[in-house]
Amino acid sequence: MITTTGLTKVYRSRGREVTALDGVDLHVREGEVYGVIGQSGAGKSTLIRCVNLLERPTSGTVTVAGQDLTALAGRGPRAGAALRQARSRIGMVFQHFNLLSSRTVQGNVELPLEILGLSGKERSRKALELLDLVGLADKAKAYPGQLSGGQKQRVGIARALAGDPKVLLSDESTSALDPETTRSILQLLRDLNQQLGLTVLLITHEMDVVKTICDSAALMKGGRVLESGTVAELLATPGSELATELFPVGGEPSGPDRTVVDVTFHGDAATQPVISQLSRTYNIDISILGAAMDTVAGRQVGRMRIELPGRFEENVVPIGFLREQGLQVEVAPVHDDAAAAADALLKEGAK
């Protein structure tokens, strides 16, 4: 549904150049919720604004629903009209709501319908339908100043849906909200995704957003995509930085001659007593240094850092047992050459 290829955006000011996007390739499938995560300055907001050509890329292409938007970004009235028509099929939700304080809630939702040329009767009918969809039918005559932050964002979402878009872009739409309101807005986005078949591309710096709602994700740093894929794939990828950030487990080895292993559980394995089975089968004492478990995209997923007695060479068989149970196993980051070599041996064995 959304593809960016070699997307680059360079800002020039007073003889200086700042590269906000550096060759970004992104592939968002139809009907999925796709999260782009990264810290401030990673290029996330520039990326989402390039997707609907609010920012014109310096180079590269943006294709939405099979249409190359960058080919519509030329000069002249014909190109401008074609781009406006393409944008009407892309809704956008902003971090700070961007509602008009002088208009009622219904008036704010009707605004894009006015631009599309609908009659007053049609605008009113459509706006009330959308407000009912986002749970605000009783606030149609209220003004933005009378609403809570979560209600304002629901109005912003209703307005973004006015043109019956196929794609919904969300630029940090929950970062100004408290945790409980954030959960309700994320649930609304997921419901709309499922009810309307919307493809949702959202920008966030919060890992909990990815856990709660995203089917796929990409990690951005310095204007580049470092990792991307379905959340399940990323959690099963050895060395995935995103997986580590989603489930930080910490924990340091308690002494020399110990092997520290990170184990990722997902699917049926997440509910099985694998660690206790390992301890009984091989008669070894296992220390749990840290663990985290949560529900991601409707599936229970977790990571655990455990410590096994003895060096890696002495634990090849127990580690093999864990892998046979369908678990992702990695030797935890260490600082000595011997342990690093053990990690390399484990990865080679996985191949």
GROMACS .gro file of C-alpha atoms in nm:
model
  351
    1MET     CA    1   0.000   0.000   0.000
    2ILE     CA    2   0.292   0.235   0.077
    3THR     CA    3   0.638   0.203  -0.075
    4THR     CA    4   0.927   0.446  -0.050
    5THR     CA    5   1.239   0.379  -0.253
    6GLY     CA    6   1.571   0.555  -0.197
    7LEU     CA    7   1.388   0.841  -0.024
    8THR     CA    8   1.619   1.132   0.057
    9LYS     CA    9   1.539   1.473   0.204
   10VAL     CA   10   1.807   1.738   0.238
   11TYR     CA   11   1.734   2.075   0.398
   12ARG     CA   12   1.949   2.366   0.289
   13SER     CA   13   1.982   2.684   0.493
   14ARG     CA   14   2.248   2.957   0.494
   15GLY     CA   15   2.492   2.746   0.299
   16ARG     CA   16   2.452   2.442   0.523
   17GLU     CA   17   2.295   2.107   0.440
   18VAL     CA   18   2.115   1.877   0.681
   19THR     CA   19   2.018   1.530   0.560
   20ALA     CA   20   1.693   1.435   0.733
   21LEU     CA   21   1.632   1.120   0.523
   22ASP     CA   22   1.914   0.917   0.376
   23GLY     CA   23   1.795   0.659   0.122
   24VAL     CA   24   1.491   0.525   0.310
   25ASP     CA   25   1.322   0.211   0.172
   26LEU     CA   26   0.990   0.131   0.335
   27HIS     CA   27   0.725  -0.128   0.243
   28VAL     CA   28   0.386  -0.115   0.418
   29ARG     CA   29   0.141  -0.389   0.326
   30GLU     CA   30  -0.227  -0.322   0.271
   31GLY     CA   31  -0.437  -0.346   0.587
   32GLU     CA   32  -0.154  -0.350   0.841
   33VAL     CA   33  -0.058  -0.114   1.121
   34TYR     CA   34   0.305  -0.017   1.062
   35GLY     CA   35   0.506   0.171   1.323
   36VAL     CA   36   0.818   0.377   1.260
   37ILE     CA   37   1.005   0.428   1.584
   38GLY     CA   38   1.308   0.633   1.676
   39GLN     CA   39   1.429   0.915   1.896
   40SER     CA   40   1.394   1.286   1.818
   41GLY     CA   41   1.593   1.380   1.510
   42ALA     CA   42   1.579   1.029   1.361
   43GLY     CA   43   1.383   1.155   1.059
   44LYS     CA   44   1.046   1.000   1.145
   45SER     CA   45   0.826   1.307   1.101
   46THR     CA   46   1.006   1.407   0.782
   47LEU     CA   47   0.940   1.058   0.648
   48ILE     CA   48   0.567   1.068   0.715
   49ARG     CA   49   0.537   1.417   0.566
   50CYS     CA   50   0.714   1.294   0.254
   51VAL     CA   51   0.466   1.007   0.222
   52ASN     CA   52   0.184   1.252   0.144
   53LEU     CA   53   0.417   1.506  -0.019
   54LEU     CA   54   0.366   1.773   0.247
   55GLU     CA   55   0.745   1.771   0.216
   56ARG     CA   56   0.887   1.720  -0.132
   57PRO     CA   57   1.166   1.461  -0.127
   58THR     CA   58   1.504   1.566  -0.261
   59SER     CA   59   1.522   1.231  -0.441
   60GLY     CA   60   1.357   0.890  -0.441
   61THR     CA   61   0.996   0.786  -0.497
   62VAL     CA   62   0.680   0.752  -0.290
   63THR     CA   63   0.408   0.515  -0.411
   64VAL     CA   64   0.069   0.494  -0.236
   65ALA     CA   65  -0.198   0.248  -0.351
   66GLY     CA   66  -0.005   0.192  -0.671
   67GLN     CA   67   0.025   0.561  -0.758
   68ASP     CA   68   0.364   0.734  -0.775
   69LEU     CA   69   0.302   1.056  -0.583
   70THR     CA   70   0.643   1.196  -0.663
   71ALA     CA   71   0.546   1.191  -1.030
   72LEU     CA   72   0.254   1.423  -0.941
   73ALA     CA   73   0.474   1.674  -0.763
   74GLY     CA   74   0.555   1.882  -1.069
   75ARG     CA   75   0.461   2.244  -1.124
   76GLY     CA   76   0.143   2.368  -1.287
   77PRO     CA   77  -0.232   2.346  -1.214
   78ARG     CA   78  -0.279   2.000  -1.364
   79ALA     CA   79  -0.006   1.841  -1.151
   80GLY     CA   80  -0.136   2.027  -0.844
   81ALA     CA   81  -0.493   1.903  -0.897
   82ALA     CA   82  -0.376   1.542  -0.940
   83LEU     CA   83  -0.170   1.561  -0.621
   84ARG     CA   84  -0.461   1.709  -0.424
   85GLN     CA   85  -0.684   1.427  -0.546
   86ALA     CA   86  -0.426   1.167  -0.441
   87ARG     CA   87  -0.387   1.333  -0.100
   88SER     CA   88  -0.763   1.316  -0.043
   89ARG     CA   89  -0.722   0.938  -0.015
   90ILE     CA   90  -0.460   0.980   0.259
   91GLY     CA   91  -0.579   1.090   0.603
   92MET     CA   92  -0.341   1.245   0.855
   93VAL     CA   93  -0.361   1.278   1.233
   94PHE     CA   94  -0.132   1.530   1.402
   95GLN     CA   95   0.037   1.537   1.741
   96HIS     CA   96  -0.120   1.869   1.849
   97PHE     CA   97  -0.467   1.809   1.699
   98ASN     CA   98  -0.465   2.122   1.474
   99LEU     CA   99  -0.836   2.190   1.530
  100LEU     CA  100  -0.994   2.527   1.449
  101SER     CA  101  -1.103   2.680   1.780
  102SER     CA  102  -1.370   2.896   1.611
  103ARG     CA  103  -1.552   2.594   1.467
  104THR     CA  104  -1.761   2.337   1.647
  105VAL     CA  105  -1.653   1.974   1.658
  106GLN     CA  106  -1.888   1.901   1.368
  107GLY     CA  107  -1.757   2.205   1.182
  108ASN     CA  108  -1.400   2.080   1.214
  109VAL     CA  109  -1.493   1.742   1.070
  110GLU     CA  110  -1.688   1.910   0.788
  111LEU     CA  111  -1.393   2.125   0.681
  112PRO     CA  112  -1.230   1.874   0.440
  113LEU     CA  113  -1.577   1.790   0.308
  114GLU     CA  114  -1.626   2.156   0.220
  115ILE     CA  115  -1.299   2.149   0.028
  116LEU     CA  116  -1.420   1.837  -0.154
  117GLY     CA  117  -1.732   2.028  -0.259
  118LEU     CA  118  -2.003   1.831  -0.076
  119SER     CA  119  -2.337   1.998  -0.010
  120GLY     CA  120  -2.426   2.121   0.337
  121LYS     CA  121  -2.668   1.831   0.390
  122GLU     CA  122  -2.409   1.573   0.281
  123ARG     CA  123  -2.139   1.733   0.495
  124SER     CA  124  -2.359   1.723   0.803
  125ARG     CA  125  -2.461   1.360   0.748
  126LYS     CA  126  -2.104   1.244   0.689
  127ALA     CA  127  -1.960   1.439   0.983
  128LEU     CA  128  -2.216   1.299   1.226
  129GLU     CA  129  -2.148   0.945   1.102
  130LEU     CA  130  -1.776   0.990   1.161
  131LEU     CA  131  -1.825   1.142   1.507
  132ASP     CA  132  -2.040   0.842   1.598
  133LEU     CA  133  -1.766   0.613   1.467
  134VAL     CA  134  -1.507   0.769   1.702
  135GLY     CA  135  -1.747   0.785   1.999
  136LEU     CA  136  -1.819   1.159   2.000
  137ALA     CA  137  -2.171   1.186   1.856
  138ASP     CA  138  -2.280   1.380   2.166
  139LYS     CA  139  -2.005   1.644   2.123
  140ALA     CA  140  -2.101   1.763   1.772
  141LYS     CA  141  -2.204   2.111   1.889
  142ALA     CA  142  -1.918   2.156   2.137
  143TYR     CA  143  -1.604   2.359   2.065
  144PRO     CA  144  -1.246   2.227   2.088
  145GLY     CA  145  -1.181   2.433   2.401
  146GLN     CA  146  -1.448   2.231   2.582
  147LEU     CA  147  -1.286   1.895   2.506
  148SER     CA  148  -1.019   1.685   2.674
  149GLY     CA  149  -0.699   1.596   2.491
  150GLY     CA  150  -0.825   1.250   2.403
  151GLN     CA  151  -1.154   1.391   2.271
  152LYS     CA  152  -0.965   1.644   2.057
  153GLN     CA  153  -0.761   1.364   1.906
  154ARG     CA  154  -1.077   1.168   1.829
  155VAL     CA  155  -1.207   1.473   1.642
  156GLY     CA  156  -0.875   1.485   1.455
  157ILE     CA  157  -0.916   1.120   1.360
  158ALA     CA  158  -1.276   1.174   1.244
  159ARG     CA  159  -1.161   1.468   1.031
  160ALA     CA  160  -0.881   1.256   0.881
  161LEU     CA  161  -1.140   0.995   0.777
  162ALA     CA  162  -1.369   1.246   0.605
  163GLY     CA  163  -1.236   1.172   0.256
  164ASP     CA  164  -1.276   0.793   0.296
  165PRO     CA  165  -0.899   0.740   0.281
  166LYS     CA  166  -0.729   0.408   0.217
  167VAL     CA  167  -0.430   0.515   0.425
  168LEU     CA  168  -0.415   0.688   0.764
  169LEU     CA  169  -0.093   0.860   0.872
  170SER     CA  170  -0.040   0.928   1.241
  171ASP     CA  171   0.241   1.163   1.345
  172GLU     CA  172   0.304   1.110   1.719
  173SER     CA  173  -0.072   1.126   1.771
  174THR     CA  174  -0.056   0.996   2.130
  175SER     CA  175   0.260   1.162   2.262
  176ALA     CA  176   0.066   1.455   2.415
  177LEU     CA  177  -0.178   1.225   2.596
  178ASP     CA  178  -0.174   1.049   2.933
  179PRO     CA  179  -0.124   0.669   2.939
  180GLU     CA  180  -0.490   0.575   2.979
  181THR     CA  181  -0.602   0.808   2.699
  182THR     CA  182  -0.317   0.680   2.483
  183ARG     CA  183  -0.446   0.324   2.522
  184SER     CA  184  -0.798   0.428   2.421
  185ILE     CA  185  -0.673   0.614   2.110
  186LEU     CA  186  -0.455   0.319   2.007
  187GLN     CA  187  -0.751   0.086   2.049
  188LEU     CA  188  -0.959   0.320   1.832
  189LEU     CA  189  -0.692   0.316   1.560
  190ARG     CA  190  -0.682  -0.065   1.571
  191ASP     CA  191  -1.063  -0.082   1.554
  192LEU     CA  192  -1.069   0.152   1.253
  193ASN     CA  193  -0.793  -0.051   1.090
  194GLN     CA  194  -1.004  -0.364   1.120
  195GLN     CA  195  -1.350  -0.217   1.051
  196LEU     CA  196  -1.255   0.001   0.755
  197GLY     CA  197  -0.961  -0.199   0.619
  198LEU     CA  198  -0.738   0.103   0.674
  199THR     CA  199  -0.364   0.083   0.630
  200VAL     CA  200  -0.214   0.278   0.921
  201LEU     CA  201   0.139   0.421   0.919
  202LEU     CA  202   0.226   0.571   1.255
  203ILE     CA  203   0.527   0.757   1.387
  204THR     CA  204   0.622   0.718   1.751
  205HIS     CA  205   0.910   0.726   1.997
  206GLU     CA  206   0.729   0.501   2.244
  207MET     CA  207   0.799   0.127   2.243
  208ASP     CA  208   0.465   0.058   2.414
  209VAL     CA  209   0.286   0.188   2.105
  210VAL     CA  210   0.465  -0.072   1.891
  211LYS     CA  211   0.380  -0.347   2.143
  212THR     CA  212   0.016  -0.247   2.163
  213ILE     CA  213  -0.088  -0.195   1.804
  214CYS     CA  214   0.174  -0.261   1.537
  215ASP     CA  215   0.187  -0.557   1.301
  216SER     CA  216   0.519  -0.441   1.154
  217ALA     CA  217   0.779  -0.185   1.253
  218ALA     CA  218   1.093  -0.005   1.143
  219LEU     CA  219   1.366   0.143   1.361
  220MET     CA  220   1.513   0.473   1.239
  221LYS     CA  221   1.836   0.646   1.338
  222GLY     CA  222   2.011   0.935   1.168
  223GLY     CA  223   1.767   0.943   0.878
  224ARG     CA  224   1.811   0.573   0.796
  225VAL     CA  225   1.606   0.260   0.856
  226LEU     CA  226   1.823   0.022   1.060
  227GLU     CA  227   1.572  -0.263   1.090
  228SER     CA  228   1.230  -0.338   0.951
  229GLY     CA  229   0.986  -0.627   0.929
  230THR     CA  230   0.693  -0.779   1.110
  231VAL     CA  231   0.720  -0.753   1.486
  232ALA     CA  232   0.728  -1.132   1.511
  233GLU     CA  233   1.017  -1.151   1.262
  234LEU     CA  234   1.213  -0.883   1.444
  235LEU     CA  235   1.169  -1.056   1.780
  236ALA     CA  236   1.307  -1.376   1.625
  237THR     CA  237   1.605  -1.201   1.463
  238PRO     CA  238   1.938  -1.253   1.643
  239GLY     CA  239   2.090  -0.922   1.752
  240SER     CA  240   1.777  -0.719   1.673
  241GLU     CA  241   1.810  -0.380   1.841
  242LEU     CA  242   1.435  -0.327   1.822
  243ALA     CA  243   1.366  -0.658   1.997
  244THR     CA  244   1.608  -0.562   2.272
  245GLU     CA  245   1.439  -0.225   2.314
  246LEU     CA  246   1.092  -0.382   2.318
  247PHE     CA  247   1.192  -0.630   2.588
  248PRO     CA  248   1.489  -0.503   2.792
  249VAL     CA  249   1.597  -0.770   3.037
  250GLY     CA  250   1.933  -0.644   3.175
  251GLY     CA  251   2.120  -0.852   3.429
  252GLU     CA  252   2.494  -0.917   3.454
  253PRO     CA  253   2.675  -1.250   3.514
  254SER     CA  254   2.736  -1.327   3.882
  255GLY     CA  255   3.089  -1.457   3.833
  256PRO     CA  256   3.349  -1.615   3.604
  257ASP     CA  257   3.293  -1.939   3.418
  258ARG     CA  258   2.926  -1.865   3.361
  259THR     CA  259   2.729  -1.853   3.036
  260VAL     CA  260   2.463  -1.585   3.002
  261VAL     CA  261   2.194  -1.649   2.742
  262ASP     CA  262   1.903  -1.439   2.614
  263VAL     CA  263   1.598  -1.648   2.529
  264THR     CA  264   1.301  -1.514   2.327
  265PHE     CA  265   0.965  -1.686   2.373
  266HIS     CA  266   0.674  -1.650   2.132
  267GLY     CA  267   0.381  -1.855   2.011
  268ASP     CA  268   0.304  -2.174   2.205
  269ALA     CA  269   0.649  -2.174   2.364
  270ALA     CA  270   0.559  -1.863   2.566
  271THR     CA  271   0.320  -2.070   2.782
  272GLN     CA  272   0.545  -2.376   2.835
  273PRO     CA  273   0.767  -2.434   3.145
  274VAL     CA  274   1.077  -2.466   2.928
  275ILE     CA  275   1.331  -2.334   3.180
  276SER     CA  276   1.218  -2.570   3.455
  277GLN     CA  277   1.227  -2.859   3.206
  278LEU     CA  278   1.583  -2.761   3.114
  279SER     CA  279   1.688  -2.757   3.479
  280ARG     CA  280   1.534  -3.100   3.552
  281THR     CA  281   1.653  -3.266   3.231
  282TYR     CA  282   2.021  -3.169   3.273
  283ASN     CA  283   2.025  -3.134   3.653
  284ILE     CA  284   2.168  -2.783   3.643
  285ASP     CA  285   2.099  -2.474   3.852
  286ILE     CA  286   1.973  -2.187   3.638
  287SER     CA  287   1.970  -1.826   3.753
  288ILE     CA  288   1.716  -1.586   3.600
  289LEU     CA  289   1.888  -1.247   3.569
  290GLY     CA  290   1.595  -1.063   3.413
  291ALA     CA  291   1.271  -1.118   3.223
  292ALA     CA  292   0.997  -0.930   3.041
  293MET     CA  293   0.673  -1.056   2.890
  294ASP     CA  294   0.388  -0.879   2.710
  295THR     CA  295   0.124  -0.924   2.441
  296VAL     CA  296   0.238  -0.805   2.098
  297ALA     CA  297  -0.002  -0.800   1.802
  298GLY     CA  298  -0.233  -1.032   1.995
  299ARG     CA  299   0.042  -1.286   2.074
  300GLN     CA  300   0.219  -1.344   2.402
  301VAL     CA  301   0.590  -1.271   2.364
  302GLY     CA  302   0.871  -1.252   2.615
  303ARG     CA  303   1.246  -1.245   2.667
  304MET     CA  304   1.447  -1.386   2.951
  305ARG     CA  305   1.815  -1.359   3.043
  306ILE     CA  306   1.939  -1.672   3.219
  307GLU     CA  307   2.276  -1.778   3.358
  308LEU     CA  308   2.409  -2.132   3.316
  309PRO     CA  309   2.699  -2.271   3.519
  310GLY     CA  310   3.018  -2.327   3.321
  311ARG     CA  311   3.162  -2.189   3.000
  312PHE     CA  312   2.986  -2.199   2.665
  313GLU     CA  313   3.154  -2.522   2.555
  314GLU     CA  314   3.004  -2.697   2.857
  315ASN     CA  315   2.653  -2.571   2.774
  316VAL     CA  316   2.621  -2.656   2.405
  317VAL     CA  317   2.375  -2.938   2.475
  318PRO     CA  318   2.145  -2.740   2.713
  319ILE     CA  319   2.142  -2.451   2.467
  320GLY     CA  320   2.057  -2.694   2.189
  321PHE     CA  321   1.765  -2.817   2.401
  322LEU     CA  322   1.626  -2.464   2.420
  323ARG     CA  323   1.652  -2.422   2.045
  324GLU     CA  324   1.473  -2.752   1.990
  325GLN     CA  325   1.176  -2.610   2.182
  326GLY     CA  326   1.138  -2.339   1.915
  327LEU     CA  327   1.306  -2.063   2.115
  328GLN     CA  328   1.538  -1.794   1.984
  329VAL     CA  329   1.864  -1.821   2.179
  330GLU     CA  330   2.154  -1.574   2.186
  331VAL     CA  331   2.463  -1.554   2.402
  332ALA     CA  332   2.428  -1.224   2.590
  333PRO     CA  333   2.670  -0.938   2.514
  334VAL     CA  334   3.002  -0.993   2.688
  335HIS     CA  335   3.339  -0.827   2.702
  336ASP     CA  336   3.597  -1.102   2.672
  337ASP     CA  337   3.717  -1.260   2.349
  338ALA     CA  338   3.634  -1.616   2.457
  339ALA     CA  339   3.268  -1.539   2.518
  340ALA     CA  340   3.246  -1.345   2.192
  341ALA     CA  341   3.385  -1.648   2.012
  342ALA     CA  342   3.119  -1.861   2.183
  343ASP     CA  343   2.850  -1.632   2.048
  344ALA     CA  344   2.991  -1.673   1.700
  345LEU     CA  345   2.989  -2.053   1.739
  346LEU     CA  346   2.625  -2.047   1.848
  347LYS     CA  347   2.520  -1.838   1.548
  348GLU     CA  348   2.712  -2.067   1.316
  349GLY     CA  349   2.537  -2.366   1.468
  350ALA     CA  350   2.199  -2.198   1.409
  351LYS     CA  351   2.278  -2.184   1.037
   0.00000   0.00000   0.00000
